[in-house]
């Protein structure tokens, strides 16, 4: 990732205070500084580890009510100019101070706010994150433990990321948010400050995408291939999640197009994205796959007093199906096939121990 701009500011507010202040400290940082690069790397890793994101877009019907939106658009006129980035940071801090002082966020507290603009071959982003101090232990010159205060980059209390490239392309869901585990408006003040009032949790987009895939197959004469197509969709989501990449409806649309018969290509090709993005599914064009939701569709987990099962659903089939795991309805038994040699060795060793 190429770090283009980074700024650090401080938002001052204690729990239950009615006002928030912006510290005079901090400002634009030197991106050539190795410590700044290390800080950014830690920040980005912490953000990308979060599997549960909320996605959305700017409330452009009421830009006057959300000044950050116009400031962001002005920044895009000349993204390279440090003064433009500085103005964007000031606008973001001003709106955060207003949002965190609202009655619904009264118990929220301030911290350090880090703004970073960075990019890769795929896209450019603006990341804003709220972090706080933590107490740690260090050894002094006499090797005596002493308390030190450090910035906790492992725990992001709030964060927002704007996909600049997706925004320029006119697509929706270019905004991603994380929040604390607390419920209620406290987790919403960050999105409000950045002008986002239309949000869709990644859990919902992941589940609704898989539902849309099944319905699309049923409604477009792809019923015989439905199981295979849904497996491909789930595998795609798993791959994107493991690679810390977002899922994109265009990618999934291309996956569907590969299954459409040539005689139906003229009417069906390139239609899944619109189908899934519309009602009743309303899947975001781009979203972070939600791990537990993917597992619910891709894995079967069960347990009894003396055993437990955990395997992918595509490995399961009825008796005589040729699958690795077969279920016999008549006898109520499960048969495991093609066991790896390592597993066989473990089973044999266990039986020998029991019989000795």
CSV table of C-alpha atoms in Angstrom, one decimal:
chain,number,residue,atom,x,y,z
A,1,UNK,CA,0.0,0.0,0.0
A,2,UNK,CA,1.2,3.5,-0.8
A,3,UNK,CA,0.7,6.0,2.0
A,4,UNK,CA,-0.1,9.4,0.5
A,5,UNK,CA,-1.2,11.5,3.4
A,6,UNK,CA,-1.6,11.0,7.1
A,7,UNK,CA,-2.7,13.3,9.9
A,8,UNK,CA,-3.2,12.8,13.7
A,9,UNK,CA,-5.5,14.9,15.8
A,10,UNK,CA,-7.1,14.7,19.2
A,11,UNK,CA,-10.7,14.8,20.1
A,12,UNK,CA,-11.2,15.8,23.8
A,13,UNK,CA,-14.4,14.5,25.5
A,14,UNK,CA,-15.1,12.5,28.7
A,15,UNK,CA,-18.1,10.3,29.2
A,16,UNK,CA,-21.4,12.3,29.8
A,17,UNK,CA,-19.8,15.6,29.0
A,18,UNK,CA,-22.1,17.8,26.8
A,19,UNK,CA,-19.4,19.3,24.7
A,20,UNK,CA,-16.3,18.1,22.8
A,21,UNK,CA,-13.2,20.0,22.0
A,22,UNK,CA,-10.5,19.6,19.3
A,23,UNK,CA,-6.9,19.8,20.6
A,24,UNK,CA,-4.5,22.2,18.9
A,25,UNK,CA,-1.9,19.4,18.9
A,26,UNK,CA,-1.0,17.2,15.9
A,27,UNK,CA,-1.5,17.8,12.3
A,28,UNK,CA,-0.1,16.6,9.0
A,29,UNK,CA,2.6,14.0,9.4
A,30,UNK,CA,5.7,13.1,7.2
A,31,UNK,CA,4.8,9.9,5.3
A,32,UNK,CA,8.5,9.3,4.7
A,33,UNK,CA,9.0,8.8,8.4
A,34,UNK,CA,9.4,5.1,9.1
A,35,UNK,CA,7.4,5.4,12.4
A,36,UNK,CA,4.5,7.0,10.6
A,37,UNK,CA,4.6,4.1,8.1
A,38,UNK,CA,4.6,1.5,10.9
A,39,UNK,CA,1.7,3.3,12.6
A,40,UNK,CA,-0.2,3.2,9.4
A,41,UNK,CA,0.5,-0.5,8.8
A,42,UNK,CA,-0.7,-1.4,12.2
A,43,UNK,CA,-3.8,0.8,11.8
A,44,UNK,CA,-4.7,-0.8,8.5
A,45,UNK,CA,-4.1,-4.3,9.7
A,46,UNK,CA,-6.4,-3.7,12.7
A,47,UNK,CA,-9.2,-2.4,10.3
A,48,UNK,CA,-8.9,-5.3,7.9
A,49,UNK,CA,-9.1,-7.9,10.7
A,50,UNK,CA,-12.6,-6.8,11.5
A,51,UNK,CA,-15.1,-9.1,9.8
A,52,UNK,CA,-18.2,-7.2,10.8
A,53,UNK,CA,-18.5,-3.9,8.9
A,54,UNK,CA,-21.4,-1.6,8.1
A,55,UNK,CA,-21.6,-0.3,4.6
A,56,UNK,CA,-23.3,2.7,3.1
A,57,UNK,CA,-23.1,5.9,1.1
A,58,UNK,CA,-23.3,9.6,1.6
A,59,UNK,CA,-26.6,11.3,2.2
A,60,UNK,CA,-26.3,13.4,-0.9
A,61,UNK,CA,-29.9,14.5,-0.7
A,62,UNK,CA,-29.0,16.6,2.3
A,63,UNK,CA,-25.3,17.6,1.7
A,64,UNK,CA,-25.9,20.9,3.5
A,65,UNK,CA,-26.7,19.0,6.7
A,66,UNK,CA,-23.5,17.0,6.4
A,67,UNK,CA,-20.6,19.4,5.5
A,68,UNK,CA,-18.0,16.7,5.4
A,69,UNK,CA,-19.5,15.5,2.0
A,70,UNK,CA,-18.7,18.8,0.2
A,71,UNK,CA,-15.3,18.9,1.9
A,72,UNK,CA,-14.5,15.4,0.6
A,73,UNK,CA,-15.6,16.4,-2.9
A,74,UNK,CA,-13.4,19.5,-2.8
A,75,UNK,CA,-10.5,17.3,-1.7
A,76,UNK,CA,-10.9,15.1,-4.8
A,77,UNK,CA,-10.3,18.1,-7.1
A,78,UNK,CA,-6.6,17.9,-6.1
A,79,UNK,CA,-5.9,14.9,-3.9
A,80,UNK,CA,-2.1,15.4,-4.0
A,81,UNK,CA,-2.2,18.9,-2.4
A,82,UNK,CA,-1.3,18.7,1.3
A,83,UNK,CA,-3.4,21.8,2.0
A,84,UNK,CA,-6.5,20.1,0.5
A,85,UNK,CA,-6.0,17.1,2.8
A,86,UNK,CA,-5.5,19.4,5.8
A,87,UNK,CA,-8.8,21.2,5.1
A,88,UNK,CA,-10.5,17.8,4.8
A,89,UNK,CA,-9.1,16.7,8.2
A,90,UNK,CA,-10.4,19.9,9.8
A,91,UNK,CA,-13.8,19.3,8.3
A,92,UNK,CA,-13.8,15.8,9.6
A,93,UNK,CA,-12.8,16.8,13.1
A,94,UNK,CA,-15.4,19.5,13.3
A,95,UNK,CA,-18.2,17.1,12.4
A,96,UNK,CA,-16.9,14.5,14.8
A,97,UNK,CA,-16.9,17.0,17.6
A,98,UNK,CA,-20.5,17.9,16.8
A,99,UNK,CA,-21.7,14.3,16.4
A,100,UNK,CA,-20.0,13.0,19.6
A,101,UNK,CA,-21.6,15.8,21.6
A,102,UNK,CA,-25.1,14.9,20.5
A,103,UNK,CA,-27.4,13.6,23.4
A,104,UNK,CA,-27.6,10.1,21.8
A,105,UNK,CA,-23.8,9.8,22.0
A,106,UNK,CA,-23.4,11.4,25.4
A,107,UNK,CA,-21.6,8.5,27.0
A,108,UNK,CA,-19.0,8.3,24.2
A,109,UNK,CA,-15.4,9.4,24.9
A,110,UNK,CA,-12.8,11.0,22.7
A,111,UNK,CA,-9.3,9.9,21.6
A,112,UNK,CA,-6.8,10.3,18.9
A,113,UNK,CA,-8.2,10.5,15.3
A,114,UNK,CA,-6.0,9.3,12.5
A,115,UNK,CA,-6.7,10.2,8.9
A,116,UNK,CA,-4.9,8.4,6.1
A,117,UNK,CA,-5.1,8.5,2.3
A,118,UNK,CA,-3.5,5.5,0.7
A,119,UNK,CA,-3.8,3.4,-2.4
A,120,UNK,CA,-3.0,0.2,-4.3
A,121,UNK,CA,-3.4,-1.1,-7.8
A,122,UNK,CA,-7.1,-1.8,-7.1
A,123,UNK,CA,-8.3,1.4,-5.4
A,124,UNK,CA,-7.5,4.5,-3.4
A,125,UNK,CA,-9.0,5.0,0.1
A,126,UNK,CA,-9.5,7.5,2.9
A,127,UNK,CA,-9.3,5.9,6.4
A,128,UNK,CA,-10.3,7.7,9.6
A,129,UNK,CA,-10.0,5.9,12.9
A,130,UNK,CA,-10.4,6.7,16.6
A,131,UNK,CA,-7.8,5.1,18.9
A,132,UNK,CA,-7.0,5.6,22.6
A,133,UNK,CA,-4.1,5.1,25.0
A,134,UNK,CA,-3.4,1.9,27.0
A,135,UNK,CA,-1.1,1.2,29.9
A,136,UNK,CA,1.8,-1.2,29.2
A,137,UNK,CA,5.0,-2.3,31.0
A,138,UNK,CA,8.6,-1.6,30.1
A,139,UNK,CA,11.9,-2.3,31.8
A,140,UNK,CA,14.0,0.7,32.9
A,141,UNK,CA,17.9,0.9,32.9
A,142,UNK,CA,17.9,-1.1,36.2
A,143,UNK,CA,15.6,-3.7,34.7
A,144,UNK,CA,12.8,-2.6,37.0
A,145,UNK,CA,9.2,-2.9,35.5
A,146,UNK,CA,7.7,0.6,34.9
A,147,UNK,CA,4.4,1.7,33.5
A,148,UNK,CA,4.4,3.3,30.1
A,149,UNK,CA,1.5,4.8,28.2
A,150,UNK,CA,1.2,3.8,24.5
A,151,UNK,CA,-1.3,4.2,21.7
A,152,UNK,CA,-3.4,1.1,21.3
A,153,UNK,CA,-3.4,0.5,17.6
A,154,UNK,CA,-4.7,-3.1,18.1
A,155,UNK,CA,-8.2,-1.9,19.1
A,156,UNK,CA,-10.1,0.5,16.9
A,157,UNK,CA,-13.0,2.1,18.8
A,158,UNK,CA,-14.5,3.6,15.7
A,159,UNK,CA,-13.3,3.7,12.1
A,160,UNK,CA,-14.6,4.8,8.7
A,161,UNK,CA,-13.1,4.0,5.3
A,162,UNK,CA,-14.1,5.6,2.0
A,163,UNK,CA,-13.3,3.8,-1.2
A,164,UNK,CA,-12.3,6.8,-3.3
A,165,UNK,CA,-12.2,4.8,-6.6
A,166,UNK,CA,-15.7,3.4,-6.1
A,167,UNK,CA,-17.1,6.8,-5.2
A,168,UNK,CA,-15.7,8.3,-8.4
A,169,UNK,CA,-17.2,5.5,-10.4
A,170,UNK,CA,-20.7,6.4,-9.1
A,171,UNK,CA,-21.3,3.1,-7.3
A,172,UNK,CA,-23.0,2.8,-3.9
A,173,UNK,CA,-21.5,1.4,-0.7
A,174,UNK,CA,-18.2,3.1,-0.9
A,175,UNK,CA,-18.3,3.8,2.8
A,176,UNK,CA,-17.4,1.1,5.4
A,177,UNK,CA,-17.6,1.5,9.2
A,178,UNK,CA,-16.7,-0.4,12.3
A,179,UNK,CA,-17.9,0.4,15.8
A,180,UNK,CA,-17.6,-0.7,19.4
A,181,UNK,CA,-19.5,-3.7,20.7
A,182,UNK,CA,-21.9,-1.4,22.4
A,183,UNK,CA,-25.3,-1.0,20.8
A,184,UNK,CA,-27.2,2.2,20.1
A,185,UNK,CA,-26.4,5.6,18.8
A,186,UNK,CA,-22.9,5.6,20.2
A,187,UNK,CA,-21.8,3.4,17.3
A,188,UNK,CA,-23.5,5.7,14.9
A,189,UNK,CA,-22.0,9.1,15.6
A,190,UNK,CA,-19.0,8.2,13.5
A,191,UNK,CA,-21.1,7.5,10.4
A,192,UNK,CA,-23.2,10.6,11.1
A,193,UNK,CA,-20.1,12.8,11.2
A,194,UNK,CA,-19.1,11.6,7.8
A,195,UNK,CA,-22.5,12.1,6.2
A,196,UNK,CA,-23.6,8.5,6.0
A,197,UNK,CA,-27.2,7.8,7.1
A,198,UNK,CA,-28.0,4.9,4.7
A,199,UNK,CA,-26.1,1.9,6.1
A,200,UNK,CA,-26.2,-1.9,5.5
A,201,UNK,CA,-24.4,-4.3,7.9
A,202,UNK,CA,-22.0,-6.7,6.2
A,203,UNK,CA,-23.8,-9.6,7.9
A,204,UNK,CA,-27.0,-8.6,6.1
A,205,UNK,CA,-25.3,-8.2,2.7
A,206,UNK,CA,-23.6,-11.5,3.0
A,207,UNK,CA,-26.8,-13.4,3.9
A,208,UNK,CA,-29.0,-11.6,1.3
A,209,UNK,CA,-26.5,-12.2,-1.4
A,210,UNK,CA,-26.6,-16.0,-0.9
A,211,UNK,CA,-30.4,-15.8,-0.7
A,212,UNK,CA,-30.5,-13.8,-4.0
A,213,UNK,CA,-28.2,-16.4,-5.6
A,214,UNK,CA,-30.7,-19.2,-4.8
A,215,UNK,CA,-33.7,-17.2,-5.9
A,216,UNK,CA,-32.1,-16.1,-9.2
A,217,UNK,CA,-31.3,-19.7,-10.0
A,218,UNK,CA,-34.9,-20.8,-9.3
A,219,UNK,CA,-36.4,-17.9,-11.3
A,220,UNK,CA,-34.2,-18.2,-14.3
A,221,UNK,CA,-34.2,-22.0,-15.2
A,222,UNK,CA,-30.9,-22.6,-13.4
A,223,UNK,CA,-32.4,-24.9,-10.8
A,224,UNK,CA,-30.4,-27.9,-11.8
A,225,UNK,CA,-27.2,-25.9,-11.3
A,226,UNK,CA,-28.3,-24.1,-8.2
A,227,UNK,CA,-26.3,-26.1,-5.7
A,228,UNK,CA,-23.1,-25.8,-7.8
A,229,UNK,CA,-23.6,-22.0,-8.3
A,230,UNK,CA,-24.4,-21.3,-4.7
A,231,UNK,CA,-21.3,-23.3,-3.7
A,232,UNK,CA,-19.2,-21.1,-6.1
A,233,UNK,CA,-20.7,-17.9,-4.6
A,234,UNK,CA,-19.8,-19.1,-1.0
A,235,UNK,CA,-16.3,-20.2,-2.1
A,236,UNK,CA,-15.8,-16.7,-3.6
A,237,UNK,CA,-16.9,-15.0,-0.4
A,238,UNK,CA,-14.6,-17.3,1.6
A,239,UNK,CA,-11.7,-16.5,-0.7
A,240,UNK,CA,-12.3,-12.7,-0.5
A,241,UNK,CA,-12.5,-12.9,3.3
A,242,UNK,CA,-9.3,-14.9,3.7
A,243,UNK,CA,-7.5,-12.5,1.4
A,244,UNK,CA,-8.9,-9.5,3.3
A,245,UNK,CA,-10.6,-8.2,0.1
A,246,UNK,CA,-14.2,-6.9,-0.3
A,247,UNK,CA,-16.8,-8.8,-2.3
A,248,UNK,CA,-18.1,-7.2,-5.4
A,249,UNK,CA,-21.3,-7.8,-7.3
A,250,UNK,CA,-19.6,-7.4,-10.6
A,251,UNK,CA,-17.3,-10.4,-9.8
A,252,UNK,CA,-20.3,-12.5,-8.7
A,253,UNK,CA,-22.3,-11.4,-11.8
A,254,UNK,CA,-19.4,-12.7,-14.0
A,255,UNK,CA,-19.6,-16.0,-12.0
A,256,UNK,CA,-23.3,-16.3,-12.9
A,257,UNK,CA,-22.7,-15.5,-16.5
A,258,UNK,CA,-20.4,-18.5,-16.9
A,259,UNK,CA,-23.4,-20.8,-16.1
A,260,UNK,CA,-26.0,-19.1,-18.4
A,261,UNK,CA,-26.7,-21.3,-21.5
A,262,UNK,CA,-25.7,-19.6,-24.8
A,263,UNK,CA,-29.4,-19.4,-25.9
A,264,UNK,CA,-30.3,-17.3,-22.8
A,265,UNK,CA,-27.2,-15.2,-22.7
A,266,UNK,CA,-28.7,-12.3,-24.6
A,267,UNK,CA,-31.5,-11.8,-22.0
A,268,UNK,CA,-29.8,-13.1,-18.8
A,269,UNK,CA,-26.1,-12.2,-19.0
A,270,UNK,CA,-25.2,-9.2,-16.8
A,271,UNK,CA,-28.4,-9.2,-14.9
A,272,UNK,CA,-27.6,-10.7,-11.5
A,273,UNK,CA,-26.0,-7.6,-10.1
A,274,UNK,CA,-29.1,-5.6,-10.6
A,275,UNK,CA,-31.3,-8.5,-9.3
A,276,UNK,CA,-29.3,-8.7,-6.1
A,277,UNK,CA,-28.9,-4.9,-5.6
A,278,UNK,CA,-32.6,-4.3,-5.9
A,279,UNK,CA,-35.4,-5.3,-3.5
A,280,UNK,CA,-36.0,-7.3,-1.5
A,281,UNK,CA,-32.3,-8.1,-1.2
A,282,UNK,CA,-30.6,-4.7,-1.4
A,283,UNK,CA,-27.1,-6.2,-1.5
A,284,UNK,CA,-24.4,-3.5,-1.5
A,285,UNK,CA,-22.3,-3.4,-4.7
A,286,UNK,CA,-19.2,-3.8,-2.5
A,287,UNK,CA,-19.1,-5.2,1.0
A,288,UNK,CA,-16.9,-7.1,3.5
A,289,UNK,CA,-17.9,-10.8,3.6
A,290,UNK,CA,-19.1,-11.7,7.1
A,291,UNK,CA,-17.3,-14.7,8.5
A,292,UNK,CA,-20.0,-16.3,10.7
A,293,UNK,CA,-22.7,-15.8,8.1
A,294,UNK,CA,-20.5,-17.5,5.4
A,295,UNK,CA,-19.9,-20.4,7.8
A,296,UNK,CA,-23.6,-20.8,8.4
A,297,UNK,CA,-24.1,-21.5,4.7
A,298,UNK,CA,-20.9,-23.4,4.0
A,299,UNK,CA,-20.4,-25.6,7.1
A,300,UNK,CA,-22.4,-28.1,9.2
A,301,UNK,CA,-21.7,-28.2,12.9
A,302,UNK,CA,-23.2,-30.6,15.4
A,303,UNK,CA,-22.3,-32.2,18.6
A,304,UNK,CA,-23.4,-34.8,21.1
A,305,UNK,CA,-22.1,-35.9,24.5
A,306,UNK,CA,-19.2,-37.9,23.1
A,307,UNK,CA,-18.5,-36.4,19.7
A,308,UNK,CA,-18.8,-33.3,17.5
A,309,UNK,CA,-18.9,-32.7,13.8
A,310,UNK,CA,-17.5,-29.7,11.8
A,311,UNK,CA,-17.3,-30.0,8.0
A,312,UNK,CA,-18.2,-28.2,4.8
A,313,UNK,CA,-21.7,-28.9,3.4
A,314,UNK,CA,-20.4,-29.6,-0.1
A,315,UNK,CA,-18.7,-32.7,1.4
A,316,UNK,CA,-22.0,-34.2,2.5
A,317,UNK,CA,-24.4,-36.3,0.4
A,318,UNK,CA,-26.9,-39.1,0.7
A,319,UNK,CA,-25.9,-42.8,0.6
A,320,UNK,CA,-24.2,-43.9,-2.7
A,321,UNK,CA,-23.7,-40.3,-3.7
A,322,UNK,CA,-19.9,-40.6,-3.9
A,323,UNK,CA,-19.4,-37.7,-1.5
A,324,UNK,CA,-16.7,-37.8,1.2
A,325,UNK,CA,-19.4,-37.9,3.9
A,326,UNK,CA,-22.6,-39.9,3.2
A,327,UNK,CA,-25.7,-40.0,5.3
A,328,UNK,CA,-27.9,-43.1,5.2
A,329,UNK,CA,-31.5,-42.1,6.0
A,330,UNK,CA,-32.7,-45.7,6.6
A,331,UNK,CA,-30.1,-46.6,9.2
A,332,UNK,CA,-29.5,-43.1,10.5
A,333,UNK,CA,-25.7,-43.4,10.1
A,334,UNK,CA,-23.0,-41.2,8.7
A,335,UNK,CA,-20.1,-42.7,6.8
A,336,UNK,CA,-16.7,-41.0,6.3
A,337,UNK,CA,-14.8,-41.9,3.1
A,338,UNK,CA,-11.4,-41.2,1.7
A,339,UNK,CA,-9.8,-40.5,5.1
A,340,UNK,CA,-6.3,-39.1,4.9
A,341,UNK,CA,-3.5,-41.4,6.0
A,342,UNK,CA,-2.7,-39.2,9.0
A,343,UNK,CA,-6.3,-39.5,10.3
A,344,UNK,CA,-6.2,-43.3,9.8
A,345,UNK,CA,-2.9,-43.4,11.8
A,346,UNK,CA,-4.5,-41.4,14.6
A,347,UNK,CA,-7.5,-43.7,14.7
A,348,UNK,CA,-5.4,-46.9,14.8
A,349,UNK,CA,-3.2,-45.5,17.5
A,350,UNK,CA,-6.2,-44.6,19.6
A,351,UNK,CA,-7.7,-48.0,19.2
A,352,UNK,CA,-4.4,-49.7,20.1
A,353,UNK,CA,-4.2,-47.6,23.3
A,354,UNK,CA,-7.8,-48.6,24.2
A,355,UNK,CA,-7.0,-52.3,23.7
A,356,UNK,CA,-3.7,-52.3,25.5
